[in-house]
Amino acid sequence: MLRIPFYRAQLCDSGLSYEFVPAHALELALQKIGEELHAQKLFVEIVTPFIVTLRMEDVKMSLYPSGKILVKHVSAKKEAERRFKRLLSALNRCPSLAKL
């Protein structure tokens, strides 16, 4: 299970996106996770071993193998955190992440 306290949020250099970075880098199997998110009826756009991109509430998000999550084109931290928590909830329902 991925837990929020293990992540820290920071505004990207662009000023229009927030990245949520785990305290310790993970090694996520994105192909499998992408399939599991798609099965949850999330709008998954791209799934590769290097990135999963999806849309949630008209906001584009990216997940990386390290566990980093990028919430794009959201300038308010509160809005980015709300979407991050929603994605985290979906990730916690992924069977392949049950042992994290």
Tab-separated table of N, CA and C in Angstrom, residues 4 9 18 20 56-59 61 71 74 76-90:
chain	number	residue	atom	x	y	z
A	4	ILE	N	0.457	8.283	1.776
A	4	ILE	CA	0.696	9.695	1.494
A	4	ILE	C	1.883	10.252	2.278
A	9	ALA	N	5.301	16.933	-1.834
A	9	ALA	CA	4.842	17.669	-3.006
A	9	ALA	C	5.733	18.870	-3.243
A	18	TYR	N	2.501	20.004	-10.276
A	18	TYR	CA	3.079	19.559	-9.014
A	18	TYR	C	3.574	18.142	-9.185
A	20	PHE	N	4.757	14.767	-6.981
A	20	PHE	CA	4.704	14.091	-5.690
A	20	PHE	C	5.751	12.997	-5.749
A	56	MET	N	-7.604	12.515	-15.180
A	56	MET	CA	-8.500	12.409	-14.036
A	56	MET	C	-9.102	13.793	-13.819
A	57	GLU	N	-10.408	13.888	-13.983
A	57	GLU	CA	-11.095	15.178	-13.851
A	57	GLU	C	-10.475	16.209	-14.792
A	58	ASP	N	-10.232	15.834	-16.022
A	58	ASP	CA	-9.653	16.705	-17.042
A	58	ASP	C	-8.255	17.206	-16.715
A	59	VAL	N	-7.564	16.537	-15.832
A	59	VAL	CA	-6.183	16.886	-15.507
A	59	VAL	C	-5.309	15.701	-15.904
A	61	MET	N	-2.126	13.354	-15.683
A	61	MET	CA	-1.221	12.910	-14.632
A	61	MET	C	-0.281	11.863	-15.212
A	71	VAL	N	1.259	15.839	-11.497
A	71	VAL	CA	-0.087	16.362	-11.747
A	71	VAL	C	0.118	17.624	-12.574
A	74	VAL	N	-1.889	22.259	-13.033
A	74	VAL	CA	-2.653	22.629	-11.846
A	74	VAL	C	-1.750	23.552	-11.035
A	76	ALA	N	-2.681	25.312	-8.203
A	76	ALA	CA	-2.983	25.354	-6.769
A	76	ALA	C	-2.607	24.020	-6.119
A	77	LYS	N	-1.799	24.090	-5.086
A	77	LYS	CA	-1.328	22.884	-4.413
A	77	LYS	C	-2.488	22.046	-3.885
A	78	LYS	N	-3.512	22.688	-3.358
A	78	LYS	CA	-4.663	21.963	-2.803
A	78	LYS	C	-5.355	21.115	-3.883
A	79	GLU	N	-5.510	21.675	-5.073
A	79	GLU	CA	-6.130	20.926	-6.170
A	79	GLU	C	-5.244	19.771	-6.614
A	80	ALA	N	-3.951	20.013	-6.685
A	80	ALA	CA	-3.020	18.949	-7.063
A	80	ALA	C	-3.048	17.828	-6.036
A	81	GLU	N	-3.075	18.179	-4.752
A	81	GLU	CA	-3.121	17.162	-3.693
A	81	GLU	C	-4.410	16.349	-3.743
A	82	ARG	N	-5.525	17.000	-4.061
A	82	ARG	CA	-6.805	16.283	-4.155
A	82	ARG	C	-6.745	15.230	-5.259
A	83	ARG	N	-6.208	15.599	-6.395
A	83	ARG	CA	-6.098	14.644	-7.503
A	83	ARG	C	-5.061	13.555	-7.193
A	84	PHE	N	-3.974	13.943	-6.567
A	84	PHE	CA	-2.966	12.976	-6.160
A	84	PHE	C	-3.575	11.930	-5.231
A	85	LYS	N	-4.347	12.363	-4.250
A	85	LYS	CA	-4.969	11.424	-3.306
A	85	LYS	C	-5.951	10.507	-4.010
A	86	ARG	N	-6.655	11.032	-5.006
A	86	ARG	CA	-7.588	10.191	-5.759
A	86	ARG	C	-6.842	9.127	-6.554
A	87	LEU	N	-5.724	9.512	-7.179
A	87	LEU	CA	-4.920	8.528	-7.906
A	87	LEU	C	-4.297	7.534	-6.934
A	88	LEU	N	-3.832	8.003	-5.807
A	88	LEU	CA	-3.247	7.118	-4.807
A	88	LEU	C	-4.267	6.076	-4.345
A	89	SER	N	-5.501	6.504	-4.178
A	89	SER	CA	-6.565	5.571	-3.799
A	89	SER	C	-6.740	4.491	-4.874
A	90	ALA	N	-6.727	4.890	-6.135
A	90	ALA	CA	-6.836	3.917	-7.233
A	90	ALA	C	-5.622	2.987	-7.259
